[in-house]
Amino acid sequence: MRIGLYLASLPWPAEPEGCRSMLDDLLQAAEGADFHSIWTPDHFFNVPLFGGAGAPMPEAYTTLSWIAGRTRDVQLGTLVTAAPYRHPALMAKLATTLDVLSGGRAWLGVGAGWYEEETQALGLRFPSARDRLGELTEAVRIARQMFDGDSTPFRGTYFTLERPLNVPPPTGRIPILIGGEGERRTLRIVAENADACNFYDLYDLAGLERKLAVLRRHCEAVGRPYDDIVRTTVGLVSGDDVPLHVERLGRMAEAGVDLAILCAPNPADEKEYDMLAEVARQVRGEGRAEPALLQNAARRREIVQ
């Protein structure tokens, strides 16, 4: 199992001038650790768990690009972009540019979206659940087509692209991660289209095992090997009991999780990152053989191209 770092809640200073130095300090604390990846939420308002609309929420891809310029090896992605918020061609272009400028470290994290409050406040689109899932399916297919350099027209139910050109192309195949747990449709979309999936509620082992069993059945139905999909979880790590966290994550690895993306409960405290770094070191190698997509960017390109 590998460990990723989720920047869901950060101690953003009251004055904008301090934001850059704050994030620099955080990256210095995290850079020496054995983190596989850094992930940002792609919201415009913060979520209720981390203070709601009044709490700071920087734009995701701008932040990731800034992080890319200050790191060398860690992989980068959103957890996750709501497909209806951005036109799929724009989303694919954002991920591609991040990949090119970071030297092949980008992932595209995408989902159907759920945070209706921010859409109402900002005048964004928020279709029905059925249409959001339909748009997600087509957005993933468009992204894959553009990543693969196929500029032939795309004509779907929700989107029509006459020439989905993507130049410069990504350095290699950008992994697509779908966040969401809907057993009937979302996990079917994962089985058909995604390289990775993401589940919430980090330590709900019984719930996780049920979801993974559903995903396995969808993979069988579409004729895809279950182990082709990188399984990830995300959650808040509470407390500084490293052995307890390692033991819990070990159970998740045994259930089939490849990457646990962790959020520090007090991101202003550098000791939190020391604790997460120690967890990352101790759980490395737990579970099945490391999937190619979790290896370093250069090795990943060599394997999946």
PDB file of C-alpha atoms in Angstrom:
ATOM      1  CA  MET A   1       0.000   0.000   0.000  1.00  0.00           C
ATOM      2  CA  ARG A   2       1.088   3.569  -0.691  1.00  0.00           C
ATOM      3  CA  ILE A   3       0.035   6.745   1.121  1.00  0.00           C
ATOM      4  CA  GLY A   4      -1.124   9.977  -0.511  1.00  0.00           C
ATOM      5  CA  LEU A   5      -1.637  13.371   1.118  1.00  0.00           C
ATOM      6  CA  TYR A   6      -5.000  15.129   0.813  1.00  0.00           C
ATOM      7  CA  LEU A   7      -4.937  18.927   1.181  1.00  0.00           C
ATOM      8  CA  ALA A   8      -8.612  19.176   2.087  1.00  0.00           C
ATOM      9  CA  SER A   9      -8.205  21.685   4.870  1.00  0.00           C
ATOM     10  CA  LEU A  10      -5.247  24.027   5.131  1.00  0.00           C
ATOM     11  CA  PRO A  11      -4.395  26.781   7.626  1.00  0.00           C
ATOM     12  CA  TRP A  12      -4.746  29.539   5.049  1.00  0.00           C
ATOM     13  CA  PRO A  13      -3.694  32.892   6.582  1.00  0.00           C
ATOM     14  CA  ALA A  14      -6.214  35.689   6.869  1.00  0.00           C
ATOM     15  CA  GLU A  15      -4.016  37.837   4.638  1.00  0.00           C
ATOM     16  CA  PRO A  16      -3.546  36.522   1.065  1.00  0.00           C
ATOM     17  CA  GLU A  17       0.132  37.491   1.137  1.00  0.00           C
ATOM     18  CA  GLY A  18       0.825  34.685   3.593  1.00  0.00           C
ATOM     19  CA  CYS A  19      -0.739  31.883   1.548  1.00  0.00           C
ATOM     20  CA  ARG A  20       2.347  31.161  -0.528  1.00  0.00           C
ATOM     21  CA  SER A  21       4.733  30.878   2.422  1.00  0.00           C
ATOM     22  CA  MET A  22       2.230  28.718   4.320  1.00  0.00           C
ATOM     23  CA  LEU A  23       1.978  26.247   1.450  1.00  0.00           C
ATOM     24  CA  ASP A  24       5.747  26.312   0.986  1.00  0.00           C
ATOM     25  CA  ASP A  25       6.214  25.372   4.640  1.00  0.00           C
ATOM     26  CA  LEU A  26       3.726  22.537   4.260  1.00  0.00           C
ATOM     27  CA  LEU A  27       5.483  21.164   1.187  1.00  0.00           C
ATOM     28  CA  GLN A  28       8.834  21.266   2.958  1.00  0.00           C
ATOM     29  CA  ALA A  29       7.316  19.210   5.765  1.00  0.00           C
ATOM     30  CA  ALA A  30       5.828  16.738   3.280  1.00  0.00           C
ATOM     31  CA  GLU A  31       8.527  16.557   0.599  1.00  0.00           C
ATOM     32  CA  GLY A  32      10.931  14.355   2.535  1.00  0.00           C
ATOM     33  CA  ALA A  33       8.232  11.821   3.410  1.00  0.00           C
ATOM     34  CA  ASP A  34       7.407   8.745   1.394  1.00  0.00           C
ATOM     35  CA  PHE A  35       4.128  10.141   0.048  1.00  0.00           C
ATOM     36  CA  HIS A  36       3.065   8.767  -3.306  1.00  0.00           C
ATOM     37  CA  SER A  37       0.919  11.754  -4.266  1.00  0.00           C
ATOM     38  CA  ILE A  38      -0.636  15.060  -3.274  1.00  0.00           C
ATOM     39  CA  TRP A  39      -4.323  15.659  -3.961  1.00  0.00           C
ATOM     40  CA  THR A  40      -6.458  18.791  -3.790  1.00  0.00           C
ATOM     41  CA  PRO A  41     -10.242  19.035  -3.583  1.00  0.00           C
ATOM     42  CA  ASP A  42     -11.748  20.638  -6.682  1.00  0.00           C
ATOM     43  CA  HIS A  43     -14.415  22.819  -5.114  1.00  0.00           C
ATOM     44  CA  PHE A  44     -15.079  26.550  -5.159  1.00  0.00           C
ATOM     45  CA  PHE A  45     -16.508  26.581  -1.606  1.00  0.00           C
ATOM     46  CA  ASN A  46     -15.040  24.515   1.187  1.00  0.00           C
ATOM     47  CA  VAL A  47     -17.131  21.535   2.265  1.00  0.00           C
ATOM     48  CA  PRO A  48     -19.136  21.410   5.530  1.00  0.00           C
ATOM     49  CA  LEU A  49     -16.680  19.012   7.212  1.00  0.00           C
ATOM     50  CA  PHE A  50     -13.883  21.596   6.916  1.00  0.00           C
ATOM     51  CA  GLY A  51     -15.708  24.815   7.696  1.00  0.00           C
ATOM     52  CA  GLY A  52     -18.163  25.204   4.833  1.00  0.00           C
ATOM     53  CA  ALA A  53     -18.517  28.070   2.404  1.00  0.00           C
ATOM     54  CA  GLY A  54     -16.790  30.635   4.609  1.00  0.00           C
ATOM     55  CA  ALA A  55     -13.555  28.645   4.858  1.00  0.00           C
ATOM     56  CA  PRO A  56     -10.799  29.256   2.267  1.00  0.00           C
ATOM     57  CA  MET A  57     -10.796  27.106  -0.862  1.00  0.00           C
ATOM     58  CA  PRO A  58      -8.165  27.814  -3.537  1.00  0.00           C
ATOM     59  CA  GLU A  59      -8.714  26.740  -7.133  1.00  0.00           C
ATOM     60  CA  ALA A  60      -7.466  23.187  -7.603  1.00  0.00           C
ATOM     61  CA  TYR A  61      -5.478  23.172 -10.841  1.00  0.00           C
ATOM     62  CA  THR A  62      -3.753  26.470 -10.155  1.00  0.00           C
ATOM     63  CA  THR A  63      -2.679  25.103  -6.779  1.00  0.00           C
ATOM     64  CA  LEU A  64      -1.474  21.808  -8.252  1.00  0.00           C
ATOM     65  CA  SER A  65       0.553  23.639 -10.881  1.00  0.00           C
ATOM     66  CA  TRP A  66       2.178  25.723  -8.165  1.00  0.00           C
ATOM     67  CA  ILE A  67       2.938  22.557  -6.174  1.00  0.00           C
ATOM     68  CA  ALA A  68       4.372  20.881  -9.290  1.00  0.00           C
ATOM     69  CA  GLY A  69       6.950  23.645  -9.594  1.00  0.00           C
ATOM     70  CA  ARG A  70       8.144  23.053  -6.032  1.00  0.00           C
ATOM     71  CA  THR A  71       8.294  19.263  -6.000  1.00  0.00           C
ATOM     72  CA  ARG A  72      10.079  16.655  -8.098  1.00  0.00           C
ATOM     73  CA  ASP A  73       8.685  13.166  -7.599  1.00  0.00           C
ATOM     74  CA  VAL A  74       5.284  13.271  -5.924  1.00  0.00           C
ATOM     75  CA  GLN A  75       2.303  12.616  -8.210  1.00  0.00           C
ATOM     76  CA  LEU A  76      -0.541  15.127  -8.425  1.00  0.00           C
ATOM     77  CA  GLY A  77      -4.299  15.046  -8.846  1.00  0.00           C
ATOM     78  CA  THR A  78      -7.718  16.374  -7.879  1.00  0.00           C
ATOM     79  CA  LEU A  79      -9.972  14.445  -5.555  1.00  0.00           C
ATOM     80  CA  VAL A  80     -12.119  15.023  -7.486  1.00  0.00           C
ATOM     81  CA  THR A  81     -13.240  17.391 -10.237  1.00  0.00           C
ATOM     82  CA  ALA A  82     -17.018  17.412 -10.651  1.00  0.00           C
ATOM     83  CA  ALA A  83     -17.585  16.640 -14.319  1.00  0.00           C
ATOM     84  CA  PRO A  84     -20.469  19.130 -14.784  1.00  0.00           C
ATOM     85  CA  TYR A  85     -18.341  22.031 -13.500  1.00  0.00           C
ATOM     86  CA  ARG A  86     -15.886  22.040 -16.395  1.00  0.00           C
ATOM     87  CA  HIS A  87     -16.345  21.219 -20.060  1.00  0.00           C
ATOM     88  CA  PRO A  88     -14.584  17.872 -20.644  1.00  0.00           C
ATOM     89  CA  ALA A  89     -12.220  19.292 -23.257  1.00  0.00           C
ATOM     90  CA  LEU A  90     -11.135  21.994 -20.803  1.00  0.00           C
ATOM     91  CA  MET A  91     -10.729  19.386 -18.075  1.00  0.00           C
ATOM     92  CA  ALA A  92      -8.573  17.196 -20.326  1.00  0.00           C
ATOM     93  CA  LYS A  93      -6.478  20.216 -21.320  1.00  0.00           C
ATOM     94  CA  LEU A  94      -5.920  21.203 -17.685  1.00  0.00           C
ATOM     95  CA  ALA A  95      -4.774  17.696 -16.751  1.00  0.00           C
ATOM     96  CA  THR A  96      -2.564  17.466 -19.838  1.00  0.00           C
ATOM     97  CA  THR A  97      -0.826  20.768 -19.150  1.00  0.00           C
ATOM     98  CA  LEU A  98      -0.236  19.766 -15.541  1.00  0.00           C
ATOM     99  CA  ASP A  99       1.224  16.479 -16.769  1.00  0.00           C
ATOM    100  CA  VAL A 100       3.547  18.135 -19.295  1.00  0.00           C
ATOM    101  CA  LEU A 101       4.850  20.788 -16.901  1.00  0.00           C
ATOM    102  CA  SER A 102       5.270  18.351 -13.991  1.00  0.00           C
ATOM    103  CA  GLY A 103       7.192  15.789 -16.025  1.00  0.00           C
ATOM    104  CA  GLY A 104       4.465  13.172 -16.200  1.00  0.00           C
ATOM    105  CA  ARG A 105       3.063  13.306 -12.658  1.00  0.00           C
ATOM    106  CA  ALA A 106      -0.598  14.157 -13.292  1.00  0.00           C
ATOM    107  CA  TRP A 107      -3.686  12.097 -12.548  1.00  0.00           C
ATOM    108  CA  LEU A 108      -7.178  13.091 -13.614  1.00  0.00           C
ATOM    109  CA  GLY A 109      -9.554  12.684 -10.684  1.00  0.00           C
ATOM    110  CA  VAL A 110     -13.187  13.135 -11.663  1.00  0.00           C
ATOM    111  CA  GLY A 111     -16.670  12.412 -10.332  1.00  0.00           C
ATOM    112  CA  ALA A 112     -20.327  13.240 -10.846  1.00  0.00           C
ATOM    113  CA  GLY A 113     -20.410  16.043  -8.257  1.00  0.00           C
ATOM    114  CA  TRP A 114     -22.576  16.483  -5.170  1.00  0.00           C
ATOM    115  CA  TYR A 115     -22.082  19.942  -3.609  1.00  0.00           C
ATOM    116  CA  GLU A 116     -25.219  21.732  -4.720  1.00  0.00           C
ATOM    117  CA  GLU A 117     -24.735  24.745  -2.426  1.00  0.00           C
ATOM    118  CA  GLU A 118     -21.735  26.056  -4.356  1.00  0.00           C
ATOM    119  CA  THR A 119     -23.468  25.576  -7.701  1.00  0.00           C
ATOM    120  CA  GLN A 120     -26.509  27.569  -6.602  1.00  0.00           C
ATOM    121  CA  ALA A 121     -24.369  30.355  -5.153  1.00  0.00           C
ATOM    122  CA  LEU A 122     -22.108  30.692  -8.185  1.00  0.00           C
ATOM    123  CA  GLY A 123     -24.592  29.985 -10.965  1.00  0.00           C
ATOM    124  CA  LEU A 124     -22.933  26.723 -11.983  1.00  0.00           C
ATOM    125  CA  ARG A 125     -24.737  23.856 -13.662  1.00  0.00           C
ATOM    126  CA  PHE A 126     -26.042  21.058 -11.439  1.00  0.00           C
ATOM    127  CA  PRO A 127     -28.027  18.576 -13.541  1.00  0.00           C
ATOM    128  CA  SER A 128     -29.978  15.649 -12.147  1.00  0.00           C
ATOM    129  CA  ALA A 129     -28.050  12.694 -10.737  1.00  0.00           C
ATOM    130  CA  ARG A 130     -28.830  10.709 -13.866  1.00  0.00           C
ATOM    131  CA  ASP A 131     -27.496  13.428 -16.146  1.00  0.00           C
ATOM    132  CA  ARG A 132     -24.431  14.060 -13.966  1.00  0.00           C
ATOM    133  CA  LEU A 133     -23.492  10.406 -14.287  1.00  0.00           C
ATOM    134  CA  GLY A 134     -24.121  10.534 -18.026  1.00  0.00           C
ATOM    135  CA  GLU A 135     -21.886  13.582 -18.333  1.00  0.00           C
ATOM    136  CA  LEU A 136     -19.233  11.853 -16.212  1.00  0.00           C
ATOM    137  CA  THR A 137     -19.199   8.863 -18.555  1.00  0.00           C
ATOM    138  CA  GLU A 138     -18.774  11.004 -21.643  1.00  0.00           C
ATOM    139  CA  ALA A 139     -16.235  13.296 -19.974  1.00  0.00           C
ATOM    140  CA  VAL A 140     -14.019  10.318 -19.156  1.00  0.00           C
ATOM    141  CA  ARG A 141     -14.280   8.988 -22.699  1.00  0.00           C
ATOM    142  CA  ILE A 142     -13.433  12.394 -24.138  1.00  0.00           C
ATOM    143  CA  ALA A 143     -10.453  12.755 -21.802  1.00  0.00           C
ATOM    144  CA  ARG A 144      -9.127   9.344 -22.780  1.00  0.00           C
ATOM    145  CA  GLN A 145      -9.555  10.157 -26.483  1.00  0.00           C
ATOM    146  CA  MET A 146      -7.710  13.446 -26.084  1.00  0.00           C
ATOM    147  CA  PHE A 147      -4.958  11.890 -23.965  1.00  0.00           C
ATOM    148  CA  ASP A 148      -4.480   9.278 -26.692  1.00  0.00           C
ATOM    149  CA  GLY A 149      -4.105  11.948 -29.392  1.00  0.00           C
ATOM    150  CA  ASP A 150      -7.313  11.018 -31.231  1.00  0.00           C
ATOM    151  CA  SER A 151      -8.818  14.232 -32.642  1.00  0.00           C
ATOM    152  CA  THR A 152     -11.667  12.605 -34.569  1.00  0.00           C
ATOM    153  CA  PRO A 153     -15.118  14.028 -33.789  1.00  0.00           C
ATOM    154  CA  PHE A 154     -16.854  12.941 -30.603  1.00  0.00           C
ATOM    155  CA  ARG A 155     -20.640  12.925 -30.663  1.00  0.00           C
ATOM    156  CA  GLY A 156     -22.402  11.856 -27.511  1.00  0.00           C
ATOM    157  CA  THR A 157     -25.695  12.488 -25.767  1.00  0.00           C
ATOM    158  CA  TYR A 158     -24.309  15.371 -23.713  1.00  0.00           C
ATOM    159  CA  PHE A 159     -21.266  16.632 -25.599  1.00  0.00           C
ATOM    160  CA  THR A 160     -20.251  17.134 -29.214  1.00  0.00           C
ATOM    161  CA  LEU A 161     -16.639  17.904 -30.116  1.00  0.00           C
ATOM    162  CA  GLU A 162     -15.799  18.420 -33.753  1.00  0.00           C
ATOM    163  CA  ARG A 163     -12.031  18.296 -33.259  1.00  0.00           C
ATOM    164  CA  PRO A 164     -10.806  17.314 -29.775  1.00  0.00           C
ATOM    165  CA  LEU A 165      -7.225  18.297 -30.502  1.00  0.00           C
ATOM    166  CA  ASN A 166      -4.789  18.190 -27.577  1.00  0.00           C
ATOM    167  CA  VAL A 167      -1.375  19.684 -28.336  1.00  0.00           C
ATOM    168  CA  PRO A 168       1.071  19.324 -26.696  1.00  0.00           C
ATOM    169  CA  PRO A 169       0.075  15.799 -25.740  1.00  0.00           C
ATOM    170  CA  PRO A 170       0.666  14.352 -22.274  1.00  0.00           C
ATOM    171  CA  THR A 171       4.029  12.756 -21.572  1.00  0.00           C
ATOM    172  CA  GLY A 172       2.333   9.357 -21.320  1.00  0.00           C
ATOM    173  CA  ARG A 173      -0.974   7.881 -20.350  1.00  0.00           C
ATOM    174  CA  ILE A 174      -2.619  10.010 -17.657  1.00  0.00           C
ATOM    175  CA  PRO A 175      -4.412   7.742 -15.165  1.00  0.00           C
ATOM    176  CA  ILE A 176      -8.117   8.487 -14.718  1.00  0.00           C
ATOM    177  CA  LEU A 177      -9.496   8.073 -11.203  1.00  0.00           C
ATOM    178  CA  ILE A 178     -13.247   8.133 -10.599  1.00  0.00           C
ATOM    179  CA  GLY A 179     -14.495   9.074  -7.150  1.00  0.00           C
ATOM    180  CA  GLY A 180     -17.865   7.792  -6.018  1.00  0.00           C
ATOM    181  CA  GLU A 181     -19.506   4.753  -4.526  1.00  0.00           C
ATOM    182  CA  GLY A 182     -22.835   4.261  -6.310  1.00  0.00           C
ATOM    183  CA  GLU A 183     -23.074   0.514  -6.738  1.00  0.00           C
ATOM    184  CA  ARG A 184     -25.345   0.361  -9.761  1.00  0.00           C
ATOM    185  CA  ARG A 185     -23.984   3.098 -12.042  1.00  0.00           C
ATOM    186  CA  THR A 186     -20.813   4.734 -10.679  1.00  0.00           C
ATOM    187  CA  LEU A 187     -18.915   1.502 -10.097  1.00  0.00           C
ATOM    188  CA  ARG A 188     -20.071   0.271 -13.494  1.00  0.00           C
ATOM    189  CA  ILE A 189     -18.549   3.418 -15.035  1.00  0.00           C
ATOM    190  CA  VAL A 190     -15.329   2.664 -13.132  1.00  0.00           C
ATOM    191  CA  ALA A 191     -15.228  -0.882 -14.495  1.00  0.00           C
ATOM    192  CA  GLU A 192     -15.793   0.331 -18.043  1.00  0.00           C
ATOM    193  CA  ASN A 193     -13.654   3.452 -18.173  1.00  0.00           C
ATOM    194  CA  ALA A 194     -11.364   4.162 -15.208  1.00  0.00           C
ATOM    195  CA  ASP A 195      -7.819   3.290 -14.203  1.00  0.00           C
ATOM    196  CA  ALA A 196      -8.575   3.838 -10.508  1.00  0.00           C
ATOM    197  CA  CYS A 197     -11.473   4.292  -8.113  1.00  0.00           C
ATOM    198  CA  ASN A 198     -11.808   6.144  -4.827  1.00  0.00           C
ATOM    199  CA  PHE A 199     -13.929   5.326  -1.785  1.00  0.00           C
ATOM    200  CA  TYR A 200     -14.671   7.498   1.237  1.00  0.00           C
ATOM    201  CA  ASP A 201     -14.911   6.535   4.913  1.00  0.00           C
ATOM    202  CA  LEU A 202     -11.374   5.300   5.303  1.00  0.00           C
ATOM    203  CA  TYR A 203     -11.843   2.754   8.071  1.00  0.00           C
ATOM    204  CA  ASP A 204     -15.240   1.252   7.185  1.00  0.00           C
ATOM    205  CA  LEU A 205     -13.800  -2.159   6.351  1.00  0.00           C
ATOM    206  CA  ALA A 206     -17.117  -3.961   5.955  1.00  0.00           C
ATOM    207  CA  GLY A 207     -18.474  -1.249   3.677  1.00  0.00           C
ATOM    208  CA  LEU A 208     -15.285  -1.240   1.650  1.00  0.00           C
ATOM    209  CA  GLU A 209     -15.343  -5.002   1.155  1.00  0.00           C
ATOM    210  CA  ARG A 210     -18.936  -4.784  -0.056  1.00  0.00           C
ATOM    211  CA  LYS A 211     -18.103  -2.031  -2.541  1.00  0.00           C
ATOM    212  CA  LEU A 212     -15.070  -3.902  -3.843  1.00  0.00           C
ATOM    213  CA  ALA A 213     -17.172  -7.030  -4.321  1.00  0.00           C
ATOM    214  CA  VAL A 214     -19.634  -4.985  -6.394  1.00  0.00           C
ATOM    215  CA  LEU A 215     -16.781  -3.534  -8.440  1.00  0.00           C
ATOM    216  CA  ARG A 216     -15.425  -7.017  -9.046  1.00  0.00           C
ATOM    217  CA  ARG A 217     -18.819  -8.143 -10.376  1.00  0.00           C
ATOM    218  CA  HIS A 218     -18.992  -5.140 -12.709  1.00  0.00           C
ATOM    219  CA  CYS A 219     -15.500  -5.950 -13.992  1.00  0.00           C
ATOM    220  CA  GLU A 220     -16.552  -9.529 -14.672  1.00  0.00           C
ATOM    221  CA  ALA A 221     -19.666  -8.291 -16.492  1.00  0.00           C
ATOM    222  CA  VAL A 222     -17.660  -6.050 -18.844  1.00  0.00           C
ATOM    223  CA  GLY A 223     -14.834  -8.544 -19.293  1.00  0.00           C
ATOM    224  CA  ARG A 224     -12.132  -6.541 -17.545  1.00  0.00           C
ATOM    225  CA  PRO A 225      -9.575  -7.873 -15.035  1.00  0.00           C
ATOM    226  CA  TYR A 226     -10.453  -6.587 -11.575  1.00  0.00           C
ATOM    227  CA  ASP A 227      -6.789  -6.042 -10.704  1.00  0.00           C
ATOM    228  CA  ASP A 228      -6.425  -3.597 -13.609  1.00  0.00           C
ATOM    229  CA  ILE A 229      -8.084  -1.004 -11.378  1.00  0.00           C
ATOM    230  CA  VAL A 230      -6.100   0.771  -8.676  1.00  0.00           C
ATOM    231  CA  ARG A 231      -8.255   0.916  -5.533  1.00  0.00           C
ATOM    232  CA  THR A 232      -7.920   4.012  -3.361  1.00  0.00           C
ATOM    233  CA  THR A 233      -9.564   5.399  -0.237  1.00  0.00           C
ATOM    234  CA  VAL A 234      -9.581   8.825   1.369  1.00  0.00           C
ATOM    235  CA  GLY A 235     -10.137   9.890   4.936  1.00  0.00           C
ATOM    236  CA  LEU A 236      -9.157  11.949   7.961  1.00  0.00           C
ATOM    237  CA  VAL A 237      -6.541  10.417  10.263  1.00  0.00           C
ATOM    238  CA  SER A 238      -7.384  11.297  13.846  1.00  0.00           C
ATOM    239  CA  GLY A 239      -4.882  10.911  16.679  1.00  0.00           C
ATOM    240  CA  ASP A 240      -1.147  10.235  16.731  1.00  0.00           C
ATOM    241  CA  ASP A 241      -1.223   6.478  17.415  1.00  0.00           C
ATOM    242  CA  VAL A 242       0.964   5.321  14.518  1.00  0.00           C
ATOM    243  CA  PRO A 243       0.746   1.573  15.290  1.00  0.00           C
ATOM    244  CA  LEU A 244      -3.057   1.797  15.365  1.00  0.00           C
ATOM    245  CA  HIS A 245      -3.169   3.586  12.008  1.00  0.00           C
ATOM    246  CA  VAL A 246      -0.740   1.099  10.483  1.00  0.00           C
ATOM    247  CA  GLU A 247      -2.790  -1.826  11.774  1.00  0.00           C
ATOM    248  CA  ARG A 248      -6.033  -0.394  10.378  1.00  0.00           C
ATOM    249  CA  LEU A 249      -4.459   0.416   7.041  1.00  0.00           C
ATOM    250  CA  GLY A 250      -2.966  -3.054   6.932  1.00  0.00           C
ATOM    251  CA  ARG A 251      -6.485  -4.468   7.081  1.00  0.00           C
ATOM    252  CA  MET A 252      -7.490  -2.159   4.239  1.00  0.00           C
ATOM    253  CA  ALA A 253      -4.511  -3.370   2.208  1.00  0.00           C
ATOM    254  CA  GLU A 254      -5.521  -6.973   2.818  1.00  0.00           C
ATOM    255  CA  ALA A 255      -9.003  -6.110   1.535  1.00  0.00           C
ATOM    256  CA  GLY A 256      -7.459  -4.812  -1.687  1.00  0.00           C
ATOM    257  CA  VAL A 257      -6.687  -1.109  -1.213  1.00  0.00           C
ATOM    258  CA  ASP A 258      -3.564   0.063  -3.054  1.00  0.00           C
ATOM    259  CA  LEU A 259      -3.450   3.738  -2.078  1.00  0.00           C
ATOM    260  CA  ALA A 260      -4.800   5.429   1.069  1.00  0.00           C
ATOM    261  CA  ILE A 261      -5.067   9.208   0.704  1.00  0.00           C
ATOM    262  CA  LEU A 262      -4.879  10.752   4.160  1.00  0.00           C
ATOM    263  CA  CYS A 263      -5.815  14.156   5.506  1.00  0.00           C
ATOM    264  CA  ALA A 264      -4.140  15.601   8.591  1.00  0.00           C
ATOM    265  CA  PRO A 265      -6.595  16.594  11.347  1.00  0.00           C
ATOM    266  CA  ASN A 266      -4.545  19.670  12.219  1.00  0.00           C
ATOM    267  CA  PRO A 267      -2.730  20.774   9.053  1.00  0.00           C
ATOM    268  CA  ALA A 268      -1.132  23.728  10.821  1.00  0.00           C
ATOM    269  CA  ASP A 269       0.935  21.348  12.984  1.00  0.00           C
ATOM    270  CA  GLU A 270       4.105  20.065  11.305  1.00  0.00           C
ATOM    271  CA  LYS A 271       4.087  17.096  13.692  1.00  0.00           C
ATOM    272  CA  GLU A 272       0.994  15.832  11.859  1.00  0.00           C
ATOM    273  CA  TYR A 273       3.088  15.392   8.711  1.00  0.00           C
ATOM    274  CA  ASP A 274       5.804  13.620  10.651  1.00  0.00           C
ATOM    275  CA  MET A 275       3.138  11.217  11.912  1.00  0.00           C
ATOM    276  CA  LEU A 276       1.686  10.653   8.423  1.00  0.00           C
ATOM    277  CA  ALA A 277       5.189  10.195   7.016  1.00  0.00           C
ATOM    278  CA  GLU A 278       5.910   7.475   9.559  1.00  0.00           C
ATOM    279  CA  VAL A 279       2.613   5.764   8.674  1.00  0.00           C
ATOM    280  CA  ALA A 280       3.596   5.961   5.001  1.00  0.00           C
ATOM    281  CA  ARG A 281       6.972   4.348   5.676  1.00  0.00           C
ATOM    282  CA  GLN A 282       5.498   1.520   7.716  1.00  0.00           C
ATOM    283  CA  VAL A 283       2.652   0.548   5.382  1.00  0.00           C
ATOM    284  CA  ARG A 284       4.748   0.618   2.199  1.00  0.00           C
ATOM    285  CA  GLY A 285       4.651  -2.817   0.642  1.00  0.00           C
ATOM    286  CA  GLU A 286       1.574  -4.068   2.515  1.00  0.00           C
ATOM    287  CA  GLY A 287      -1.011  -5.775   0.305  1.00  0.00           C
ATOM    288  CA  ARG A 288      -0.713  -6.991  -3.292  1.00  0.00           C
ATOM    289  CA  ALA A 289       2.173  -6.216  -5.609  1.00  0.00           C
ATOM    290  CA  GLU A 290       2.372  -2.503  -6.353  1.00  0.00           C
ATOM    291  CA  PRO A 291       0.393  -1.604  -9.485  1.00  0.00           C
ATOM    292  CA  ALA A 292       2.331   0.043 -12.302  1.00  0.00           C
ATOM    293  CA  LEU A 293       0.291   3.232 -11.973  1.00  0.00           C
ATOM    294  CA  LEU A 294       1.582   3.744  -8.427  1.00  0.00           C
ATOM    295  CA  GLN A 295       5.215   3.640  -9.460  1.00  0.00           C
ATOM    296  CA  ASN A 296       7.235   6.753 -10.220  1.00  0.00           C
ATOM    297  CA  ALA A 297       6.261   8.768 -13.270  1.00  0.00           C
ATOM    298  CA  ALA A 298       9.128   7.655 -15.507  1.00  0.00           C
ATOM    299  CA  ARG A 299       8.610   3.975 -14.718  1.00  0.00           C
ATOM    300  CA  ARG A 300       4.841   4.348 -15.093  1.00  0.00           C
ATOM    301  CA  ARG A 301       5.210   5.782 -18.586  1.00  0.00           C
ATOM    302  CA  GLU A 302       7.492   2.924 -19.557  1.00  0.00           C
ATOM    303  CA  ILE A 303       4.936   0.365 -18.385  1.00  0.00           C
ATOM    304  CA  VAL A 304       1.644   1.789 -19.635  1.00  0.00           C
ATOM    305  CA  GLN A 305       2.596   3.361 -22.955  1.00  0.00           C
TER     306      GLN A 305
END
